[in-house]
PDB file of C-alpha atoms in Angstrom:
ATOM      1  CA  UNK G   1     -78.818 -17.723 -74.610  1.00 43.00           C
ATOM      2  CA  UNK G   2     -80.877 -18.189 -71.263  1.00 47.00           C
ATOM      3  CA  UNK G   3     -78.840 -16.628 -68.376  1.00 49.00           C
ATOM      4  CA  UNK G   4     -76.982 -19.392 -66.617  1.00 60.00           C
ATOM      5  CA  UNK G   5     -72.963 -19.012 -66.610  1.00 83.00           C
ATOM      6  CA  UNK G   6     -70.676 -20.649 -69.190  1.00 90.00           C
ATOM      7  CA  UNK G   7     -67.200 -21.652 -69.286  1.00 93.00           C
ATOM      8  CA  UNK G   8     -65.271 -21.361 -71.885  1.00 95.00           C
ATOM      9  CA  UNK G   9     -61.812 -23.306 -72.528  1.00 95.00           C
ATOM     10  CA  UNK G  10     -59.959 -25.348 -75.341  1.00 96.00           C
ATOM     11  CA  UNK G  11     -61.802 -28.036 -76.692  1.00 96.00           C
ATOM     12  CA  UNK G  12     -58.132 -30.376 -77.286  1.00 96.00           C
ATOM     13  CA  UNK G  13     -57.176 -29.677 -74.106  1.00 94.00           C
ATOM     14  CA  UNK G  14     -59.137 -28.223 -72.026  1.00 94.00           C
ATOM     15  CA  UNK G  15     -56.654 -24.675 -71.412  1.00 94.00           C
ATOM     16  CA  UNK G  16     -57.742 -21.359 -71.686  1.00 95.00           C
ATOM     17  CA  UNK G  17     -58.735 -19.326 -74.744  1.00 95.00           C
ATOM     18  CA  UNK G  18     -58.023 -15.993 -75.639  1.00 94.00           C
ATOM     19  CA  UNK G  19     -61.134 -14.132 -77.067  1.00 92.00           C
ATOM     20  CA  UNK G  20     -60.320 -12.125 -80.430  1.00 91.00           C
ATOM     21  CA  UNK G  21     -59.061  -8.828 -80.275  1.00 83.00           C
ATOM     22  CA  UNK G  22     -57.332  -6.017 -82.950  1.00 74.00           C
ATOM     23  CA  UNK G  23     -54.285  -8.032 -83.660  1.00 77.00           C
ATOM     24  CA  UNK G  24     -56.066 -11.801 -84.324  1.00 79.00           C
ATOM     25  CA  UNK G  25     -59.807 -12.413 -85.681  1.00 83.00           C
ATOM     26  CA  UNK G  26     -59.610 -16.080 -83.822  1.00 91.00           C
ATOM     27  CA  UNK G  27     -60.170 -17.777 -80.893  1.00 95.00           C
ATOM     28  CA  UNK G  28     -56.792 -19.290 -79.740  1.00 95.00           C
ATOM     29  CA  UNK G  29     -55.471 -21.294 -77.279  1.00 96.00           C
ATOM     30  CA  UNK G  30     -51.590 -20.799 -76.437  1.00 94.00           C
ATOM     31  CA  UNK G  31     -50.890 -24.351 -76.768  1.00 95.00           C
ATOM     32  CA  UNK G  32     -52.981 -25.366 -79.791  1.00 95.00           C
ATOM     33  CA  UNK G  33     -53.277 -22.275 -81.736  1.00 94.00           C
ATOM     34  CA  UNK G  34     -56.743 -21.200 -83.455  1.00 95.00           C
ATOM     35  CA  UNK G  35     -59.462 -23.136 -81.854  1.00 96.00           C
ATOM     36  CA  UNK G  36     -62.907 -22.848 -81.639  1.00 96.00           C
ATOM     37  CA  UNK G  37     -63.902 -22.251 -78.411  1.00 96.00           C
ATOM     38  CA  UNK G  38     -65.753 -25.049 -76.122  1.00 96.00           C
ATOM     39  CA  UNK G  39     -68.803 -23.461 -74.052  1.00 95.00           C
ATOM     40  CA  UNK G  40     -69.888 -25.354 -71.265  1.00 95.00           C
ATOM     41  CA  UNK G  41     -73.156 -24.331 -69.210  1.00 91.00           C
ATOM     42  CA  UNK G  42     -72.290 -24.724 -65.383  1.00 90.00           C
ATOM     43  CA  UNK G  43     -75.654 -26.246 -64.795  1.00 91.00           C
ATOM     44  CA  UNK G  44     -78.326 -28.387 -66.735  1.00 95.00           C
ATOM     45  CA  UNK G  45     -81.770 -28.405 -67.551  1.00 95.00           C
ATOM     46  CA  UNK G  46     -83.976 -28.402 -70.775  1.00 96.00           C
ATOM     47  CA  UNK G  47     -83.979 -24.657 -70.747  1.00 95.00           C
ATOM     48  CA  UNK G  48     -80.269 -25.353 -71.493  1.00 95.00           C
ATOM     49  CA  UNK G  49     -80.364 -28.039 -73.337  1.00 96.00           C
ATOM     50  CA  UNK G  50     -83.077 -26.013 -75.669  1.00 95.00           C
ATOM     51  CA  UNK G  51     -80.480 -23.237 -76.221  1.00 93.00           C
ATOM     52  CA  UNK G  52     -77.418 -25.166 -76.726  1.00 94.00           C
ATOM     53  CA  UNK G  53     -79.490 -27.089 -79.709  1.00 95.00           C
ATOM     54  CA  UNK G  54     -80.526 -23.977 -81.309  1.00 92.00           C
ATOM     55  CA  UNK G  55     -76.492 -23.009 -81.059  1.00 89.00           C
ATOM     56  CA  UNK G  56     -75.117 -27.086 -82.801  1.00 94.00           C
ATOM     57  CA  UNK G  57     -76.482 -25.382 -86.182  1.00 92.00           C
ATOM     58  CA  UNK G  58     -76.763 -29.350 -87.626  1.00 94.00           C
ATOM     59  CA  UNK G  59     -74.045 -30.759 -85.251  1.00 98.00           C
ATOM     60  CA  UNK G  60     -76.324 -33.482 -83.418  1.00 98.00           C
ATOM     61  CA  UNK G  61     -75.891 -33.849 -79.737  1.00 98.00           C
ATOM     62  CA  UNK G  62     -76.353 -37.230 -78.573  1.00 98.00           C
ATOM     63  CA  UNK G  63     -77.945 -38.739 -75.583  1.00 98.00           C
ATOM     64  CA  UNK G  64     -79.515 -42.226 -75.238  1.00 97.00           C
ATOM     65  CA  UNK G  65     -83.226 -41.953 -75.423  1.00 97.00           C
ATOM     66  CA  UNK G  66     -84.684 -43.681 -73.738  1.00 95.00           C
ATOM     67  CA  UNK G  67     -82.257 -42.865 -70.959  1.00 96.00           C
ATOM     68  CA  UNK G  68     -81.198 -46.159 -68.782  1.00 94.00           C
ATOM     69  CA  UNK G  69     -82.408 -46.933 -65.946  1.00 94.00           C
ATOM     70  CA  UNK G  70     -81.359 -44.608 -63.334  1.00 97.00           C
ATOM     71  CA  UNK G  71     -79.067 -42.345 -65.721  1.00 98.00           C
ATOM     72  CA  UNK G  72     -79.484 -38.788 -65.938  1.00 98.00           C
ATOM     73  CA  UNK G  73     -78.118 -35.571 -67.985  1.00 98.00           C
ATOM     74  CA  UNK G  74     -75.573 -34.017 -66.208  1.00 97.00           C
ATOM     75  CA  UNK G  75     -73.839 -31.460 -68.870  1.00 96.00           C
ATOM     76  CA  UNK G  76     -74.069 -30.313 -72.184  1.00 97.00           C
ATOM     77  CA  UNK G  77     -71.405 -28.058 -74.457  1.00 96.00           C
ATOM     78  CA  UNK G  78     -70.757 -26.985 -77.826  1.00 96.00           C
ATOM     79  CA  UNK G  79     -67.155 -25.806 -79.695  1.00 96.00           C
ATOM     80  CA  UNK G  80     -67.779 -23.155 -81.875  1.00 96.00           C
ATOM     81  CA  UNK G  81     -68.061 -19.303 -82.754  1.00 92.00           C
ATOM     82  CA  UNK G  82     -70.162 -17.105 -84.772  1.00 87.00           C
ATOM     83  CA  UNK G  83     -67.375 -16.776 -87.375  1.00 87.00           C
ATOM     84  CA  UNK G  84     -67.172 -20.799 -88.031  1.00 89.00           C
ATOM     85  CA  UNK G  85     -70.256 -21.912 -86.466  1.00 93.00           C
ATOM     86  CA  UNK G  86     -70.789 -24.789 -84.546  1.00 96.00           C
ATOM     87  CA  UNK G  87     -68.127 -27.952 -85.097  1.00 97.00           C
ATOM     88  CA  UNK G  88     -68.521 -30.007 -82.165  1.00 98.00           C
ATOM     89  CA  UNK G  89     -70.935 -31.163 -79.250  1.00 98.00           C
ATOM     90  CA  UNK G  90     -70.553 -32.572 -76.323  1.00 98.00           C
ATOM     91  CA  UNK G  91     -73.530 -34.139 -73.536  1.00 98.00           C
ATOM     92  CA  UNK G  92     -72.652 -35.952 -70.255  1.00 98.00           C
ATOM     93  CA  UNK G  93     -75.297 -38.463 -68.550  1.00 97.00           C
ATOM     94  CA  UNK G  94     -74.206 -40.169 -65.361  1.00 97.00           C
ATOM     95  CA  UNK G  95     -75.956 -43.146 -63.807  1.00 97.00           C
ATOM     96  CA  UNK G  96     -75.441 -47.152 -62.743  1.00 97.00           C
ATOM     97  CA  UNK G  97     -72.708 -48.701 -63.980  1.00 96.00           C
ATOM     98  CA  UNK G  98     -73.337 -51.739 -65.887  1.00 94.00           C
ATOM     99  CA  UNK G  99     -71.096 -53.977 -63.482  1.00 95.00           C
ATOM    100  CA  UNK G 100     -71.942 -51.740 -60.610  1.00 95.00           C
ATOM    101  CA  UNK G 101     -71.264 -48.446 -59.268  1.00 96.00           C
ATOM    102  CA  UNK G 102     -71.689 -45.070 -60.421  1.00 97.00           C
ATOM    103  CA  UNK G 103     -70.824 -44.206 -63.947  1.00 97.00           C
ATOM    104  CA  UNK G 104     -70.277 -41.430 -66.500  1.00 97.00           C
ATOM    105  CA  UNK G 105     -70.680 -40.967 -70.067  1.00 98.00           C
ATOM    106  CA  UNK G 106     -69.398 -38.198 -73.005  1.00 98.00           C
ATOM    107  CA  UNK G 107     -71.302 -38.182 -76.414  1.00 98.00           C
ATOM    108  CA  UNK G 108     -69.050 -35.812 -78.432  1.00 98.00           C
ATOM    109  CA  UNK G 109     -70.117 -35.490 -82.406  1.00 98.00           C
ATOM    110  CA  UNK G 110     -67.179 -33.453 -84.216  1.00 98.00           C
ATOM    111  CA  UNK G 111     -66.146 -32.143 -87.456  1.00 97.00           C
ATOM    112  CA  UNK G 112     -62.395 -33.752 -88.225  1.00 96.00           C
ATOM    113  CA  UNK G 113     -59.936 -31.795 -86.762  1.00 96.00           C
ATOM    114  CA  UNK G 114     -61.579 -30.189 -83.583  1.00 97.00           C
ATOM    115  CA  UNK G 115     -60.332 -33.025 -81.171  1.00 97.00           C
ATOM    116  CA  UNK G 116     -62.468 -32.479 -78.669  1.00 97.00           C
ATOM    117  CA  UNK G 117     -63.119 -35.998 -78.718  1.00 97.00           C
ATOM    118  CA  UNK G 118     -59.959 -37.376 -78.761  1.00 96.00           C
ATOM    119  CA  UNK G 119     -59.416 -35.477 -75.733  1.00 96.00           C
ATOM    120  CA  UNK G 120     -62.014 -36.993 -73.882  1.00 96.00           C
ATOM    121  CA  UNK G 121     -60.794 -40.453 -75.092  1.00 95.00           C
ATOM    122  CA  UNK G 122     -57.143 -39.499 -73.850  1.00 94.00           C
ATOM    123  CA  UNK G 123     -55.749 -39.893 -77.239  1.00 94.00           C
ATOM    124  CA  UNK G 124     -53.088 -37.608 -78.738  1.00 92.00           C
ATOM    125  CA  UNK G 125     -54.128 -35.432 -81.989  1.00 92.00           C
ATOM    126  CA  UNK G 126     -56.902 -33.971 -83.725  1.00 95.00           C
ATOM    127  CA  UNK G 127     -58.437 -37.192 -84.906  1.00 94.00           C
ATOM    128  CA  UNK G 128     -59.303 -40.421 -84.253  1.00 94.00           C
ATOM    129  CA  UNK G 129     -58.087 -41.809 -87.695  1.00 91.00           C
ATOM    130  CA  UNK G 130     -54.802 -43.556 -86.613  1.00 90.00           C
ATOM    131  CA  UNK G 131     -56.040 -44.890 -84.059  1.00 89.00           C
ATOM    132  CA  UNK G 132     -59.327 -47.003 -86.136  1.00 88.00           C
ATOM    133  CA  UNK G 133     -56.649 -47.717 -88.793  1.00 76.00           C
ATOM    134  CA  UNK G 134     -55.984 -51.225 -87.701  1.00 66.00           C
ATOM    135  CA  UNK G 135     -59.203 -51.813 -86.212  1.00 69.00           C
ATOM    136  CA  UNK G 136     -61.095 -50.858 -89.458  1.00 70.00           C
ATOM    137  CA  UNK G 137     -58.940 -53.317 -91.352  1.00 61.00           C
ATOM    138  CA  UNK G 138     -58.888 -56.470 -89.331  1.00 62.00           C
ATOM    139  CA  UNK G 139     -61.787 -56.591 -86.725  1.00 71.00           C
ATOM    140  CA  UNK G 140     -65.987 -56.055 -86.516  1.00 84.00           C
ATOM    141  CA  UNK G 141     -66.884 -53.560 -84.579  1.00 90.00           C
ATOM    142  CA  UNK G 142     -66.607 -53.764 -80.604  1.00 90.00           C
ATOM    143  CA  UNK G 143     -69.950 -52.305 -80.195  1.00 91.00           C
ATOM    144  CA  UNK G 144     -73.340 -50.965 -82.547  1.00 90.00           C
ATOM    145  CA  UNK G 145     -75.818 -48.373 -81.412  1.00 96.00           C
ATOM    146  CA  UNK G 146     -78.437 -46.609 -83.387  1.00 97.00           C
ATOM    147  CA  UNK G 147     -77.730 -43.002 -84.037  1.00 97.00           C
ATOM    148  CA  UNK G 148     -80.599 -41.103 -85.386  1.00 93.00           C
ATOM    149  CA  UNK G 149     -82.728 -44.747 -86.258  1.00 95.00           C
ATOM    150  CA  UNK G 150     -79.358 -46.121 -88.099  1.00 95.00           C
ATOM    151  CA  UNK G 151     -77.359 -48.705 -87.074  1.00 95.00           C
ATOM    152  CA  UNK G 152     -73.858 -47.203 -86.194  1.00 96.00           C
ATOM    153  CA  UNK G 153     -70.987 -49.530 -85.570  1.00 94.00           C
ATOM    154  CA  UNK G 154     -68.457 -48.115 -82.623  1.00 95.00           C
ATOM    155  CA  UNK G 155     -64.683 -49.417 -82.785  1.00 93.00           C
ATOM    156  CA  UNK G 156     -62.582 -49.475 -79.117  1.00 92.00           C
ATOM    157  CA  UNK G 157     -59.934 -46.996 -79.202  1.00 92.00           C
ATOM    158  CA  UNK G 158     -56.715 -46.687 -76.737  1.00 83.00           C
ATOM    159  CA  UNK G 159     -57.513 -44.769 -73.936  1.00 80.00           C
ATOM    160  CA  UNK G 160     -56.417 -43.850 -70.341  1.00 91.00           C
ATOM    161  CA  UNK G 161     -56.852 -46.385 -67.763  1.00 94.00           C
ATOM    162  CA  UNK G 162     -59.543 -44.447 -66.089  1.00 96.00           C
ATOM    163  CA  UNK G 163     -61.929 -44.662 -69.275  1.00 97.00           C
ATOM    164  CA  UNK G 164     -63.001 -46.708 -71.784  1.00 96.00           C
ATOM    165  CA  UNK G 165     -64.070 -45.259 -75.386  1.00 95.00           C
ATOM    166  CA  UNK G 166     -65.828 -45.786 -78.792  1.00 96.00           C
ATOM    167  CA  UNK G 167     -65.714 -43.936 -81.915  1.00 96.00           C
ATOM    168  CA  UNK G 168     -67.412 -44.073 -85.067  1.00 95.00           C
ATOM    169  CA  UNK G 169     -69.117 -41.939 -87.540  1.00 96.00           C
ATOM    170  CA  UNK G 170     -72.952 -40.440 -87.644  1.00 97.00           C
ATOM    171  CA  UNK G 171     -74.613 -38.040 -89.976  1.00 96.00           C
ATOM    172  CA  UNK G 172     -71.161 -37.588 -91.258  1.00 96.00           C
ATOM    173  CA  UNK G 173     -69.547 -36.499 -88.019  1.00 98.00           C
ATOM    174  CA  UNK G 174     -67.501 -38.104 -85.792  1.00 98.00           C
ATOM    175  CA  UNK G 175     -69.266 -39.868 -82.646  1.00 98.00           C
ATOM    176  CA  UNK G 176     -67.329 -40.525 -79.981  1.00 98.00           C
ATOM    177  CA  UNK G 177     -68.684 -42.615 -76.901  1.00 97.00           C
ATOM    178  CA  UNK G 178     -66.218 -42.027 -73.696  1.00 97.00           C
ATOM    179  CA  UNK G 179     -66.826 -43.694 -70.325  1.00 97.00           C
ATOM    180  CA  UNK G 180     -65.738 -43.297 -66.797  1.00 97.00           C
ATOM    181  CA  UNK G 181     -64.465 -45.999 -65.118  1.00 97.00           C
ATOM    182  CA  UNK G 182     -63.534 -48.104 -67.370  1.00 96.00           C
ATOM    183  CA  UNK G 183     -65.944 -51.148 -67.397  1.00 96.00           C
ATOM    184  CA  UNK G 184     -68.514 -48.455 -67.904  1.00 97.00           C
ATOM    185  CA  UNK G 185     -67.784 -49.229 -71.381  1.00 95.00           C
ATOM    186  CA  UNK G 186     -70.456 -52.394 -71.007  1.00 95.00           C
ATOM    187  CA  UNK G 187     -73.448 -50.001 -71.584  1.00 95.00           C
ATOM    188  CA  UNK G 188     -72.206 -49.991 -75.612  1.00 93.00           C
ATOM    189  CA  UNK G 189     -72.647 -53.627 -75.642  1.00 87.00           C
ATOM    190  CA  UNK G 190     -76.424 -53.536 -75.281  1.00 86.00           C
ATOM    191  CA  UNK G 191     -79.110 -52.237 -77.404  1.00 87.00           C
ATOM    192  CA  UNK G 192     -78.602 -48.375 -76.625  1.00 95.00           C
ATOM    193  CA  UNK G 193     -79.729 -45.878 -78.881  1.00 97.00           C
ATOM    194  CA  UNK G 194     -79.099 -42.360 -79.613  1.00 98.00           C
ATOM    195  CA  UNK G 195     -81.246 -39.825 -80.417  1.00 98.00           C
ATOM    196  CA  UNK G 196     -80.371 -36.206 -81.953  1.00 98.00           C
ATOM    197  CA  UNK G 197     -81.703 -33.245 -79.166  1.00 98.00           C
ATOM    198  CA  UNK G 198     -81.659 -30.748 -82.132  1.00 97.00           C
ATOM    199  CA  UNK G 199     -84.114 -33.100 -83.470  1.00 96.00           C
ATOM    200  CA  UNK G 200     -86.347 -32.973 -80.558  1.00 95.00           C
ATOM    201  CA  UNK G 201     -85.667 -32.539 -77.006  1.00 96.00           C
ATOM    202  CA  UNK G 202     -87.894 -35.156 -75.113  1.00 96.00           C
ATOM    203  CA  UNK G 203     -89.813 -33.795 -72.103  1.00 95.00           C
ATOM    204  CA  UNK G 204     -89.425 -36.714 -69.863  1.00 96.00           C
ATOM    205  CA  UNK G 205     -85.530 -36.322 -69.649  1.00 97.00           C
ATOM    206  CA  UNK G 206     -84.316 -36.524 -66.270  1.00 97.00           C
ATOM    207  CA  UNK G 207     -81.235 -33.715 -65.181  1.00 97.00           C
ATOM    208  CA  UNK G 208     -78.372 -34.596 -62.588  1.00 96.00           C
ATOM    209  CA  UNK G 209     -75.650 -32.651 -60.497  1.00 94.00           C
ATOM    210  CA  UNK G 210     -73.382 -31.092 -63.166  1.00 93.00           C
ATOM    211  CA  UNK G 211     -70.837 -33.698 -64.486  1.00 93.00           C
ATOM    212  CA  UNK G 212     -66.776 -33.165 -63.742  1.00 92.00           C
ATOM    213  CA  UNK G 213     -65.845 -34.676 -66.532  1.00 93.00           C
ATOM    214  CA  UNK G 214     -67.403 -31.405 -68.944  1.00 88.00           C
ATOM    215  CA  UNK G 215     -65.789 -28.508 -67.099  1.00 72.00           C
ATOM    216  CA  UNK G 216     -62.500 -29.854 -65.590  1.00 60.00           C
ATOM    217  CA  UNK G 217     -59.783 -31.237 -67.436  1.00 49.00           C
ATOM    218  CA  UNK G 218     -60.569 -34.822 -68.911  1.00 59.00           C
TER     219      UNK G 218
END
């Protein structure tokens, strides 16, 4: 790992972790029990971003490539241990709004069960499932990107009234798309793509002031 500090908290909900010790082989969080523990580097650049890849071992993490206009990278993170491995990533890009004003986006991909996501989306449990039930079912999607070169439809999911937020799946993985304020949630409605920074980590990325939304509680 280059040397630049990390944080280290919950992924569901953002508390502290205890490390393992003699009496328990797991990460754990007092309120949600064995967790794998989300690291988040306190500042960004593609040193970073080059080391956090090498740690997703085949979780993808996100980011629009080409970036929007104006948008930069502004955090990245990954849940996991050396025990389990990698099960979740997370990378923030901030930037104009769609209907104006400054913006902020969370790319999580997830194994079921982390709920990392859902706790960036403000939604209650481990997964996303109940909530895409209905959706599923009864309407097209609110939103397609392409993940990886594929065309990946995104379903609307409940969410604070801060935020707006996506979810669908990707290289078998949860992808969750989470935007701050709301109406941020326009960017999904054009042609954005996503490409896989384990894949290859484009040069001509642009880095921004670490985002809030990574390190404090979401």
């Amino acid at each position: 790992m280059v040397n630049v500090g990390i944080s280290v908290s919950c992924p569901r909900c953002g508390g502290p972790m205890r490390s393992p010790g003699l009496m328990n082989s797991d990460w754990r969080c007092d309120a949600c029990g064995p967790m794998p523990p989300l690291h988040v580097a306190e500042h960004i650049g593609p040193e970073i971003v080059e080391s956090a890849a090498a740690h997703a071992g085949g979780v993808p993490i996100w980011c629009p490539w080409p970036l929007p206009m104006g948008w930069t990278v502004t955090g990245v993170g990954w849940a996991g241990d050396e025990r389990g491995g990698t099960r979740a990533t997370a990378l923030a890009c901030t930037g104009p709004g769609p209907l104006g004003g400054p913006a902020d986006v969370v790319l999580v991909a997830e194994e079921p069960g982390v709920g990392m996501g859902n706790r960036f989306a403000a939604l209650a449990g481990p997964d996303p499932g109940p909530y895409l039930a209905d959706s599923l079912d009864t309407t097209a999607a609110h939103a397609k990107v392409k993940a990886a070169g594929w065309p990946t439809p995104l379903w609307a999911v409940g969410a604070a009234a801060d935020r707006s937020a996506y979810v669908g799946e990707a290289r078998g993985l949860w992808l969750y798309a989470v935007a701050w304020p709301a109406d941020a949630g326009y960017l999904f409605a054009e042609d954005v793509v996503l490409h896989d920074l384990t894949d290859w980590l484009p040069k001509e990325l642009v880095y921004g002031a670490p985002s809030p939304y990574l390190h404090g509680a979401a």
